Amino acid sequence: MSAYEHSTQATVWTFTVEALQAQRTAVTNEACERIQRNFEQEQNNLTVSFLSAHEEWILVGYYAMQMEGLSVYFEFSSQIKATAVAYLKRFYLMHSVMDYHPKPIMLTCLFLATKACDHYISLDQFVRSIPKVTSSLILEHEFLVCRALSWDFYVWHAYRPLHGFILDMQTVLPEQSVQLLGRLHDEAKALVSKTLWADLLFLYSPSYIALGCLMVVDEEMVRIYIQRKEMYQFFEKIEAVAKDVMSYSKIVFDVEEVKGIDKRLFYCSDPAKKKDSLLYVCSGVLEELIVCRYAKRKAEEEAQQRAKKLATVVVDKTEDFMCLVQSLERVGRICWLKLTPETVHFVIVPDHTGTQVWAILEVKSIFQDYLVQSNTNNIINLEVPIDHLHKALKSSVNASEIVLRLTKHDHFPMLSCSISLLGKSGGMSAVTHNIHVRVLSPLMQLFEPVVPEPDCHIILPSLSQLRYISERFRAISNKIFLKANMSGEFQIGVVSDSCKIETKFKDLINPELDPCAVKDISKHPSQIRDKKAFVTVKVSVKDWLNLLQVHIVAKRVIACFCEGHALVLYVYIMEPEEESSAVLTYYISTYIE
């Protein structure tokens, strides 16, 4: 037995023609009797002209057809449109249009279908494009629709079996060209869409509807297909479906007739559902409770959104931010993240290497919509597993936005990383990663290393080029020497018992010292040395190669040689002419020999 035969669509939402008509008539009759009693209570035996079951069917079908235009506007798939139509029709097998007008129900069904079909669109974005529709209108009816559907959200449509039959025909009917079968598929798919407004979904399985549409398009080909598949026992039913498809595909709703029905509906709608009626105010109907429940939920959601903004960072340059995190992750796994109103600090002090990274980024250099608030002078210190953050950001390729929020989950602090992605259909989808972090006390501080004034400072050549060279040195020695002087010369090499290899660079730039930062430039170590004299440092090859990972974000790198102490690299990740400041400072321990 197929999965469809076990589904609620087959067992609950499939009828015979007679049973379907009886269900609609029963719903209409019950509504007429109840509404008549309500009118008698409010308006003293007023006689009302109620709608018939057929008139209700016309009105529902007309509003179902309006989903075609809305789906085109929002660029929704056929699957979403068909699911929304099924929701609408199922709803009115349980309720009468005299209880709930089809327009808000139709919009609610369409929004609900986007959720069921995994097509993200925010409620605000959805209602913004529809005149005179608010978020509260959708929320007011959402629970009501879900309850009428008995929480059966999955709908089987004819589009999928139609595609399957076409693929099977390529094997069973090899004499038919792919172009012909493609045309057959497209025309049959158009027929499936035309029959959505009818009742075929309640009467036949999706496979029968697909074969019926194929038979309408090319009866001879389908007959041959059925014969070769030896499905003779299904032939009569497929023919019957094809006749219904031809009949229902020609359905056209008379707009004037619909307007007349809609006008009568205004006068025969249940007064207990009208908010300006005395009966509604006094009855305490369930729908009002639902409105209150959703209003409360909406208020809670808005409060949560306001709370989240206490520590929220929106990343503007998503690609640069991902590359920055990737380069930091190679140095160490744990990062101290310090958020202040003007700057963001990344500090990595690993246990297993002699390299430290201190990064200070101005907020405007890489972030936007930046908001940090705390009771410690608006400064937040976090311990973040940078490798986990890097893994989360791997899904941000082609992301339109990355939002970082400090939240709580089960009383544990979390760094929530929300990544907004633009889908092929134009819709937005969001991926959220929650990363466990530790909030540090203001007393738990790290202090930047103190090193002497450099003996030499020089702008390094391309880090990509240095990385290419250094990779080949790793097989020779685990130590690498770096030399530079104040005449624009830089050397990199290795020494082993059997060989010595070095690469030389000339005509590099020795940047001038800033008089505001150095008190007496004439006495600075780099100025009193012989400009041709080299300053040499020896560092770990592993540490050096990990540092060179920063080439993916580096725009300019200034190396400061402190002989006998450390190698300090200032990595600028913004172009020199840009106003924003974003500098990574690498401190690399050196070998003393």
Coordinates of C-alpha atoms in Angstrom, one line a residue:
M1 CA 0.0 0.0 0.0
S2 CA 1.4 3.4 -1.0
A3 CA 2.2 6.2 1.5
Y4 CA -0.7 8.3 0.0
E5 CA -3.3 5.6 0.9
H6 CA -2.2 5.9 4.6
S7 CA -2.3 9.7 4.5
T8 CA -5.1 11.8 6.1
Q9 CA -5.7 13.2 2.6
A10 CA -6.9 9.8 1.5
T11 CA -8.6 8.7 4.7
V12 CA -10.2 12.0 5.8
W13 CA -10.2 14.5 3.0
T14 CA -11.4 12.3 0.1
F15 CA -15.1 12.0 -0.7
T16 CA -17.5 10.8 -3.3
V17 CA -19.5 13.5 -5.2
E18 CA -22.6 12.8 -3.1
A19 CA -20.7 12.8 0.2
L20 CA -19.0 16.1 -0.7
Q21 CA -22.2 17.8 -1.6
A22 CA -23.9 16.4 1.6
Q23 CA -21.1 17.8 3.7
R24 CA -21.4 21.2 2.2
T25 CA -25.1 21.2 2.5
A26 CA -25.0 20.2 6.2
V27 CA -22.5 23.0 7.0
T28 CA -24.7 25.5 5.2
N29 CA -28.0 24.3 6.8
E30 CA -26.4 24.3 10.3
A31 CA -25.1 27.8 9.8
C32 CA -28.5 29.1 8.5
E33 CA -30.3 27.7 11.5
R34 CA -27.8 29.1 14.0
I35 CA -27.6 32.5 12.4
Q36 CA -31.4 32.7 12.2
R37 CA -31.6 32.2 15.9
N38 CA -28.9 34.8 16.5
F39 CA -30.8 37.3 14.4
E40 CA -33.9 36.6 16.3
Q41 CA -32.1 37.4 19.6
E42 CA -30.7 40.6 18.3
Q43 CA -33.3 42.0 15.8
N44 CA -36.6 40.4 16.8
N45 CA -37.5 37.7 14.3
L46 CA -35.9 39.4 11.3
T47 CA -36.2 37.3 8.1
V48 CA -32.9 36.8 6.3
S49 CA -32.1 35.5 2.8
F50 CA -29.3 33.1 3.4
L51 CA -26.8 31.8 0.8
S52 CA -27.2 28.3 -0.6
A53 CA -24.4 25.7 -0.5
H54 CA -23.8 26.3 -4.3
E55 CA -23.5 30.0 -3.8
E56 CA -21.0 29.4 -1.0
W57 CA -19.0 27.2 -3.3
I58 CA -18.9 29.9 -6.0
L59 CA -17.7 32.5 -3.5
V60 CA -15.0 30.2 -2.1
G61 CA -13.9 29.2 -5.6
Y62 CA -13.6 32.9 -6.7
Y63 CA -11.4 33.8 -3.7
A64 CA -9.3 30.6 -4.3
M65 CA -8.7 31.9 -7.8
Q66 CA -7.4 35.2 -6.4
M67 CA -4.4 33.2 -5.0
E68 CA -3.1 32.9 -8.6
G69 CA -2.4 36.7 -8.8
L70 CA -1.0 36.8 -5.3
S71 CA 1.3 33.8 -5.9
V72 CA 2.6 35.5 -9.1
Y73 CA 3.3 38.7 -7.2
F74 CA 5.1 37.0 -4.3
E75 CA 6.8 34.6 -6.8
F76 CA 5.4 31.6 -4.8
S77 CA 5.8 28.1 -6.3
S78 CA 2.9 26.1 -7.7
Q79 CA 3.3 23.9 -4.6
I80 CA 2.6 26.8 -2.2
K81 CA -0.4 28.0 -4.3
A82 CA -2.0 24.6 -4.5
T83 CA -1.4 24.0 -0.8
A84 CA -3.1 27.3 0.1
V85 CA -6.1 26.5 -2.2
A86 CA -6.5 23.1 -0.5
Y87 CA -6.4 24.7 2.9
L88 CA -9.1 27.2 1.9
K89 CA -11.4 24.5 0.5
R90 CA -10.9 22.2 3.5
F91 CA -11.7 25.1 5.8
Y92 CA -15.0 25.7 4.2
L93 CA -15.9 22.0 4.5
M94 CA -16.0 22.7 8.2
H95 CA -17.3 26.3 8.3
S96 CA -19.7 28.5 6.3
V97 CA -18.8 31.7 4.6
M98 CA -21.6 33.2 6.6
D99 CA -19.5 32.7 9.7
Y100 CA -16.1 33.7 8.2
H101 CA -15.6 35.8 5.1
P102 CA -13.3 34.1 2.5
K103 CA -10.9 37.1 2.1
P104 CA -9.1 37.0 5.5
I105 CA -9.3 33.2 5.5
M106 CA -7.8 33.1 2.0
L107 CA -4.8 35.3 3.0
T108 CA -4.3 33.3 6.2
C109 CA -4.2 30.0 4.2
L110 CA -1.7 31.5 1.8
F111 CA 0.6 32.6 4.6
L112 CA 0.2 29.3 6.4
A113 CA 1.1 27.5 3.1
T114 CA 4.5 29.3 3.0
K115 CA 5.3 27.8 6.4
A116 CA 4.2 24.3 5.4
C117 CA 6.2 24.5 2.2
D118 CA 9.4 25.8 3.9
H119 CA 9.3 29.1 2.1
Y120 CA 10.3 31.8 4.6
I121 CA 8.6 35.2 4.4
S122 CA 8.0 37.4 7.4
L123 CA 4.5 38.2 8.4
D124 CA 5.2 42.0 8.1
Q125 CA 6.7 41.5 4.7
F126 CA 3.7 39.5 3.6
V127 CA 1.0 42.0 4.7
R128 CA 3.0 45.1 3.7
S129 CA 2.2 44.3 0.0
I130 CA -1.5 43.8 0.5
P131 CA -3.7 46.9 0.9
K132 CA -5.9 47.2 4.1
V133 CA -4.4 44.0 5.6
T134 CA -2.6 43.9 8.9
S135 CA -0.6 41.3 10.8
S136 CA -3.3 41.1 13.5
L137 CA -5.8 40.0 10.8
I138 CA -3.7 37.0 9.9
L139 CA -2.9 36.1 13.5
E140 CA -6.5 36.4 14.4
H141 CA -7.5 33.6 12.0
E142 CA -4.3 31.4 12.0
F143 CA -5.3 29.2 14.9
L144 CA -8.8 28.9 13.6
V145 CA -7.7 27.7 10.2
C146 CA -5.2 25.2 11.8
R147 CA -8.0 23.8 14.0
A148 CA -10.4 23.4 11.0
L149 CA -7.6 21.5 9.1
S150 CA -7.3 19.2 12.1
W151 CA -3.6 20.2 12.0
D152 CA -3.2 18.2 8.7
F153 CA -0.8 20.5 6.9
Y154 CA 0.8 18.2 4.3
V155 CA -1.1 18.2 1.0
W156 CA -0.5 15.7 -1.8
H157 CA -0.6 17.4 -5.2
A158 CA -0.7 16.2 -8.8
Y159 CA 2.5 18.0 -9.8
R160 CA 4.9 15.4 -8.4
P161 CA 3.2 12.3 -9.9
L162 CA 2.9 14.2 -13.2
H163 CA 6.6 14.7 -13.3
G164 CA 7.1 11.0 -12.4
F165 CA 4.8 9.8 -15.2
I166 CA 6.7 11.9 -17.7
L167 CA 10.0 10.4 -16.6
D168 CA 8.5 6.9 -16.8
M169 CA 7.2 7.6 -20.3
Q170 CA 10.8 8.3 -21.5
T171 CA 11.5 4.6 -20.7
V172 CA 8.2 3.1 -21.7
L173 CA 7.8 5.2 -24.9
P174 CA 11.3 5.5 -26.2
E175 CA 10.0 6.5 -29.6
Q176 CA 8.7 9.8 -28.3
S177 CA 11.1 12.7 -28.3
V178 CA 12.1 14.5 -25.2
Q179 CA 10.8 17.7 -26.7
L180 CA 7.4 16.2 -27.2
L181 CA 7.3 14.8 -23.7
G182 CA 8.4 18.2 -22.3
R183 CA 5.5 19.9 -24.1
L184 CA 3.1 17.3 -22.8
H185 CA 4.4 17.9 -19.3
D186 CA 4.0 21.7 -19.5
E187 CA 0.5 21.6 -20.9
A188 CA -0.6 19.0 -18.4
K189 CA 0.9 21.0 -15.6
A190 CA -1.1 24.1 -16.7
L191 CA -4.3 21.9 -16.6
V192 CA -3.5 20.8 -13.1
S193 CA -3.3 24.5 -12.0
K194 CA -6.6 25.3 -13.8
T195 CA -8.4 22.5 -11.9
L196 CA -7.3 23.8 -8.5
W197 CA -10.4 25.9 -8.1
A198 CA -12.6 22.8 -8.6
D199 CA -13.2 19.8 -6.4
L200 CA -10.8 17.2 -8.0
L201 CA -8.6 17.2 -5.0
F202 CA -11.5 15.9 -2.9
L203 CA -12.6 13.3 -5.4
Y204 CA -9.4 11.7 -6.8
S205 CA -5.9 10.8 -5.9
P206 CA -3.1 13.1 -7.3
S207 CA -1.9 10.2 -9.6
Y208 CA -5.3 10.0 -11.2
I209 CA -5.5 13.7 -11.6
A210 CA -2.1 13.7 -13.3
L211 CA -3.0 10.9 -15.7
G212 CA -6.3 12.6 -16.4
C213 CA -4.6 15.9 -17.4
L214 CA -2.1 14.0 -19.5
M215 CA -5.0 12.2 -21.3
V216 CA -6.7 15.6 -22.0
V217 CA -3.5 16.9 -23.7
D218 CA -2.6 13.7 -25.7
E219 CA -5.1 10.9 -25.4
E220 CA -3.5 8.6 -27.9
M221 CA -0.1 8.7 -26.2
V222 CA -1.6 8.0 -22.7
R223 CA -3.6 5.1 -24.2
I224 CA -0.4 3.5 -25.5
Y225 CA 1.3 4.2 -22.2
I226 CA -1.5 2.5 -20.2
Q227 CA -1.4 -0.5 -22.6
R228 CA 2.4 -1.0 -22.3
K229 CA 2.1 -0.7 -18.5
E230 CA -0.8 -3.1 -18.5
M231 CA -2.9 -0.8 -16.3
Y232 CA -6.2 -1.8 -18.0
Q233 CA -8.1 -1.9 -14.8
F234 CA -7.6 1.8 -14.3
F235 CA -8.5 2.9 -17.8
E236 CA -12.2 3.7 -17.2
K237 CA -11.4 5.8 -14.1
I238 CA -8.7 7.7 -15.9
E239 CA -11.1 8.5 -18.7
A240 CA -13.7 9.7 -16.1
V241 CA -11.0 11.9 -14.5
A242 CA -10.1 13.3 -17.9
K243 CA -13.7 14.3 -18.6
D244 CA -13.9 16.1 -15.2
V245 CA -10.6 17.8 -16.0
M246 CA -12.0 19.1 -19.3
S247 CA -15.2 20.3 -17.5
Y248 CA -13.5 21.9 -14.5
S249 CA -10.7 23.5 -16.5
K250 CA -13.3 25.7 -18.2
I251 CA -14.7 27.1 -15.0
V252 CA -15.1 30.9 -15.2
F253 CA -16.6 32.8 -12.3
D254 CA -19.1 35.6 -13.3
V255 CA -17.8 38.7 -11.4
E256 CA -21.2 40.2 -11.3
E257 CA -22.7 37.1 -9.8
V258 CA -19.9 37.0 -7.2
K259 CA -20.5 40.6 -6.3
G260 CA -24.2 39.9 -5.8
I261 CA -23.5 36.9 -3.6
D262 CA -20.9 39.0 -1.6
K263 CA -23.5 41.7 -1.1
R264 CA -26.0 39.3 0.2
L265 CA -23.4 37.8 2.5
F266 CA -23.0 41.2 4.2
Y267 CA -26.6 41.0 5.3
C268 CA -26.7 37.3 6.3
S269 CA -23.4 37.0 8.1
D270 CA -23.6 35.7 11.7
P271 CA -24.1 38.7 14.0
A272 CA -22.3 36.8 16.7
K273 CA -19.1 37.1 14.6
K274 CA -19.5 40.9 14.0
K275 CA -17.5 42.9 16.5
D276 CA -19.9 45.9 16.4
S277 CA -22.9 43.7 17.4
L278 CA -24.3 43.4 20.9
L279 CA -24.4 39.7 20.5
Y280 CA -20.7 39.5 19.9
V281 CA -19.9 41.7 22.9
C282 CA -22.0 39.6 25.2
S283 CA -21.5 36.1 23.9
G284 CA -17.8 35.7 24.8
V285 CA -17.2 33.6 21.7
L286 CA -14.1 31.5 21.4
E287 CA -12.8 33.6 18.5
E288 CA -12.4 36.6 20.8
L289 CA -10.4 34.4 23.2
I290 CA -8.2 33.4 20.2
V291 CA -7.7 37.1 19.3
C292 CA -6.6 37.8 22.9
R293 CA -4.3 34.8 22.9
Y294 CA -2.6 35.9 19.7
A295 CA -2.5 39.6 20.8
K296 CA -0.8 38.5 24.0
R297 CA 1.6 36.3 22.0
K298 CA 2.4 39.2 19.6
A299 CA 3.1 41.5 22.6
E300 CA 5.4 38.9 24.1
E301 CA 7.2 38.5 20.8
E302 CA 7.7 42.3 20.5
A303 CA 9.0 42.4 24.1
Q304 CA 11.5 39.6 23.3
Q305 CA 12.6 41.5 20.2
R306 CA 13.2 44.7 22.3
A307 CA 15.1 42.6 24.8
K308 CA 17.3 41.1 22.1
K309 CA 18.4 44.5 21.0
L310 CA 20.3 45.0 24.2
A311 CA 23.3 43.3 22.6
T312 CA 22.8 43.2 18.8
V313 CA 25.4 43.5 16.0
V314 CA 24.5 43.5 12.3
V315 CA 27.4 42.6 10.1
D316 CA 27.6 44.9 7.1
K317 CA 30.6 43.3 5.2
T318 CA 29.8 39.7 5.6
E319 CA 32.6 38.3 3.4
D320 CA 35.3 40.3 5.2
F321 CA 33.9 39.3 8.6
M322 CA 33.9 35.6 7.7
C323 CA 37.5 35.8 6.4
L324 CA 38.6 37.6 9.6
V325 CA 37.1 34.9 11.8
Q326 CA 38.7 32.2 9.6
S327 CA 42.2 33.8 10.0
L328 CA 41.8 34.1 13.8
E329 CA 40.6 30.5 14.1
R330 CA 44.0 29.3 12.8
V331 CA 45.8 31.0 15.8
G332 CA 43.6 29.6 18.7
R333 CA 40.3 28.1 19.5
I334 CA 39.2 30.5 22.2
C335 CA 38.7 34.2 21.6
W336 CA 38.1 37.0 24.1
L337 CA 35.4 39.2 22.5
K338 CA 35.1 42.7 24.0
L339 CA 32.2 44.9 22.8
T340 CA 32.2 48.6 23.5
P341 CA 30.0 51.4 22.1
E342 CA 32.8 52.5 19.7
T343 CA 35.0 49.4 19.1
V344 CA 35.0 45.6 18.9
H345 CA 38.0 43.7 20.2
F346 CA 39.1 40.2 19.3
V347 CA 41.9 38.8 21.5
I348 CA 43.4 35.3 21.1
V349 CA 46.0 34.1 23.6
P350 CA 46.5 30.4 22.8
D351 CA 48.3 28.0 25.2
H352 CA 50.1 25.9 22.6
T353 CA 51.8 28.6 20.4
G354 CA 53.8 31.7 20.9
T355 CA 51.5 33.9 19.0
Q356 CA 48.9 36.4 20.3
V357 CA 46.4 38.4 18.3
W358 CA 44.9 41.7 19.4
A359 CA 42.4 43.1 17.0
I360 CA 40.6 46.4 17.4
L361 CA 37.9 47.3 14.9
E362 CA 36.0 50.5 14.7
V363 CA 32.3 49.7 14.6
K364 CA 31.7 51.4 11.3
S365 CA 34.5 49.5 9.6
I366 CA 32.6 46.2 9.3
F367 CA 29.3 46.5 11.3
Q368 CA 26.0 48.3 11.1
D369 CA 23.0 48.7 13.3
Y370 CA 25.3 48.2 16.2
L371 CA 23.8 48.3 19.7
V372 CA 25.5 47.3 23.0
Q373 CA 24.0 48.0 26.4
S374 CA 25.0 46.7 29.8
N375 CA 25.2 47.8 33.4
T376 CA 29.0 47.8 33.2
N377 CA 29.4 51.1 31.3
N378 CA 28.0 49.4 28.1
I379 CA 31.0 47.1 27.9
I380 CA 30.5 43.3 27.4
N381 CA 33.3 40.8 27.7
L382 CA 32.7 37.3 26.2
E383 CA 34.7 34.1 25.9
V384 CA 33.8 32.7 22.5
P385 CA 34.9 29.4 20.9
I386 CA 36.1 31.0 17.6
D387 CA 36.2 27.6 15.9
H388 CA 32.4 27.2 16.5
L389 CA 31.8 30.7 15.2
H390 CA 33.8 29.9 12.1
K391 CA 31.7 26.7 11.5
A392 CA 28.5 28.7 11.9
L393 CA 29.7 31.4 9.4
K394 CA 30.5 28.7 6.7
S395 CA 26.8 28.7 5.9
S396 CA 27.0 32.5 5.2
V397 CA 28.3 32.3 1.7
N398 CA 26.2 34.7 -0.4
A399 CA 24.4 35.8 2.8
S400 CA 22.7 39.2 2.6
E401 CA 23.0 39.8 6.3
I402 CA 24.6 38.3 9.5
V403 CA 23.1 39.3 12.8
L404 CA 24.9 38.5 16.1
R405 CA 22.9 38.6 19.3
L406 CA 23.7 37.8 22.9
T407 CA 20.8 35.7 24.2
K408 CA 20.0 33.1 26.8
H409 CA 18.9 29.5 26.4
D410 CA 18.0 27.4 29.4
H411 CA 19.7 30.1 31.5
F412 CA 23.0 29.7 29.6
P413 CA 24.4 32.6 27.6
M414 CA 24.5 32.1 23.9
L415 CA 25.8 34.0 20.9
S416 CA 23.1 33.7 18.4
C417 CA 24.3 34.0 14.8
S418 CA 21.4 34.6 12.4
I419 CA 22.3 34.3 8.7
S420 CA 19.8 35.6 6.0
L421 CA 20.1 34.0 2.6
L422 CA 18.3 34.9 -0.6
G423 CA 16.8 31.8 -2.3
K424 CA 16.6 31.1 -6.0
S425 CA 12.9 32.1 -6.0
G426 CA 13.7 35.5 -4.5
G427 CA 12.4 34.6 -1.0
M428 CA 14.5 35.0 2.1
S429 CA 15.5 32.2 4.4
A430 CA 17.2 32.4 7.8
V431 CA 19.7 30.0 9.4
T432 CA 20.4 30.5 13.1
H433 CA 23.3 29.0 15.0
N434 CA 23.5 29.2 18.8
I435 CA 27.0 29.2 20.2
H436 CA 27.7 28.6 23.9
V437 CA 29.7 31.5 25.3
R438 CA 31.0 32.6 28.7
V439 CA 30.3 36.1 30.0
L440 CA 33.4 37.4 31.7
S441 CA 33.5 39.5 34.8
P442 CA 35.0 43.1 34.4
L443 CA 37.8 42.0 36.8
M444 CA 38.8 39.2 34.4
Q445 CA 41.0 41.2 32.1
L446 CA 43.8 40.5 29.7
F447 CA 46.7 42.9 29.1
E448 CA 48.3 43.5 25.8
P449 CA 52.0 42.5 25.6
V450 CA 54.6 45.2 26.2
V451 CA 57.5 45.1 23.8
P452 CA 60.4 47.6 23.3
E453 CA 60.4 50.0 20.4
P454 CA 61.2 48.2 17.2
D455 CA 64.7 48.1 15.7
C456 CA 63.2 48.0 12.2
H457 CA 59.8 48.4 10.6
I458 CA 58.9 47.6 7.0
I459 CA 55.8 46.9 4.9
L460 CA 55.9 43.3 3.9
P461 CA 55.4 42.0 0.4
S462 CA 52.3 40.0 -0.5
L463 CA 51.4 37.6 2.3
S464 CA 50.1 35.1 -0.3
Q465 CA 53.6 35.1 -1.9
L466 CA 55.3 34.7 1.5
R467 CA 52.9 31.8 2.3
Y468 CA 53.8 30.1 -0.9
I469 CA 57.5 30.4 -0.1
S470 CA 57.2 29.4 3.6
E471 CA 55.2 26.2 2.8
R472 CA 58.3 24.9 1.0
F473 CA 60.6 25.8 3.9
R474 CA 58.5 23.7 6.3
A475 CA 60.0 20.4 5.1
I476 CA 63.5 21.7 5.8
S477 CA 63.3 23.1 9.3
N478 CA 60.8 23.9 12.0
K479 CA 62.3 27.3 12.4
I480 CA 62.4 30.2 9.9
F481 CA 64.4 33.4 10.0
L482 CA 63.2 36.8 8.9
K483 CA 65.6 39.7 8.3
A484 CA 64.9 43.4 7.4
N485 CA 66.6 46.7 7.4
M486 CA 65.6 50.3 7.1
S487 CA 66.7 50.4 3.4
G488 CA 63.7 48.5 2.2
E489 CA 65.3 45.1 2.2
F490 CA 63.6 41.9 3.5
Q491 CA 64.8 38.3 3.6
I492 CA 63.1 35.1 4.6
G493 CA 64.9 31.7 4.8
V494 CA 65.7 28.5 6.6
V495 CA 68.9 26.9 7.8
S496 CA 69.6 23.2 8.3
D497 CA 72.7 21.0 8.8
S498 CA 72.9 20.4 5.0
C499 CA 71.6 23.6 3.4
K500 CA 70.7 27.3 3.7
I501 CA 67.9 28.7 1.6
E502 CA 66.7 32.3 1.6
T503 CA 64.6 34.6 -0.5
K504 CA 65.3 38.3 -0.8
F505 CA 63.0 41.2 -1.5
K506 CA 64.2 44.8 -2.3
D507 CA 62.7 48.2 -2.8
L508 CA 60.1 47.7 0.0
I509 CA 58.8 50.7 2.0
N510 CA 59.9 51.6 5.4
P511 CA 57.0 53.7 6.7
E512 CA 57.7 57.0 8.4
L513 CA 57.2 57.2 12.2
D514 CA 54.3 59.3 13.4
P515 CA 55.6 62.3 15.4
C516 CA 52.4 62.2 17.5
A517 CA 53.1 58.6 18.6
V518 CA 56.8 58.8 19.1
K519 CA 58.2 61.5 21.5
D520 CA 61.8 61.8 20.1
I521 CA 62.1 60.3 16.7
S522 CA 65.8 61.0 16.4
K523 CA 66.5 58.7 19.3
H524 CA 64.2 55.9 18.1
P525 CA 66.1 52.6 17.7
S526 CA 65.2 52.4 14.0
Q527 CA 66.7 55.8 13.4
I528 CA 70.1 55.4 15.2
R529 CA 71.0 52.0 13.5
D530 CA 72.8 51.7 10.3
K531 CA 70.1 51.6 7.6
K532 CA 71.9 48.7 5.8
A533 CA 72.2 46.7 9.0
F534 CA 69.7 43.8 9.2
V535 CA 67.6 43.0 12.2
T536 CA 67.1 39.2 12.5
V537 CA 64.4 37.2 14.3
K538 CA 63.8 33.5 14.2
V539 CA 60.2 32.1 14.7
S540 CA 58.4 28.9 14.6
V541 CA 57.4 27.8 11.0
K542 CA 54.0 26.6 12.3
D543 CA 53.3 30.0 14.1
W544 CA 54.4 31.9 11.0
L545 CA 52.2 29.9 8.6
N546 CA 49.2 30.2 10.9
L547 CA 49.8 34.0 10.9
L548 CA 49.9 34.1 7.1
Q549 CA 46.3 32.9 7.0
V550 CA 45.4 36.5 7.5
H551 CA 46.4 37.1 3.8
I552 CA 42.7 36.6 3.0
V553 CA 41.8 39.9 4.7
A554 CA 45.1 41.8 4.8
K555 CA 45.3 45.0 2.7
R556 CA 48.7 46.1 4.2
V557 CA 51.0 44.5 6.7
I558 CA 53.7 46.4 8.7
A559 CA 56.3 44.2 10.4
C560 CA 58.1 45.5 13.4
F561 CA 61.3 43.7 14.4
C562 CA 62.2 43.8 18.1
E563 CA 65.5 41.9 18.1
G564 CA 65.7 39.4 20.9
H565 CA 62.1 39.9 21.9
A566 CA 59.3 39.5 19.4
L567 CA 58.1 40.1 15.9
V568 CA 55.0 42.4 15.8
L569 CA 52.8 42.5 12.8
Y570 CA 50.2 45.2 12.2
V571 CA 47.6 43.9 9.7
Y572 CA 45.4 46.5 8.2
I573 CA 42.2 45.0 6.8
M574 CA 40.9 48.2 5.3
E575 CA 42.4 50.2 2.5
P576 CA 44.8 53.0 3.7
E577 CA 42.5 55.7 2.2
E578 CA 39.4 54.5 4.1
E579 CA 38.5 56.5 7.2
S580 CA 37.5 53.5 9.3
S581 CA 40.2 51.8 11.4
A582 CA 40.5 48.0 11.5
V583 CA 43.9 46.7 12.7
L584 CA 45.0 43.2 13.8
T585 CA 48.1 43.1 15.9
Y586 CA 50.1 39.8 15.9
Y587 CA 52.7 39.2 18.6
I588 CA 55.0 36.3 17.7
S589 CA 57.6 35.0 20.2
T590 CA 61.1 34.6 18.8
Y591 CA 63.9 32.2 19.5
I592 CA 66.9 33.5 21.4
E593 CA 70.1 31.8 20.4

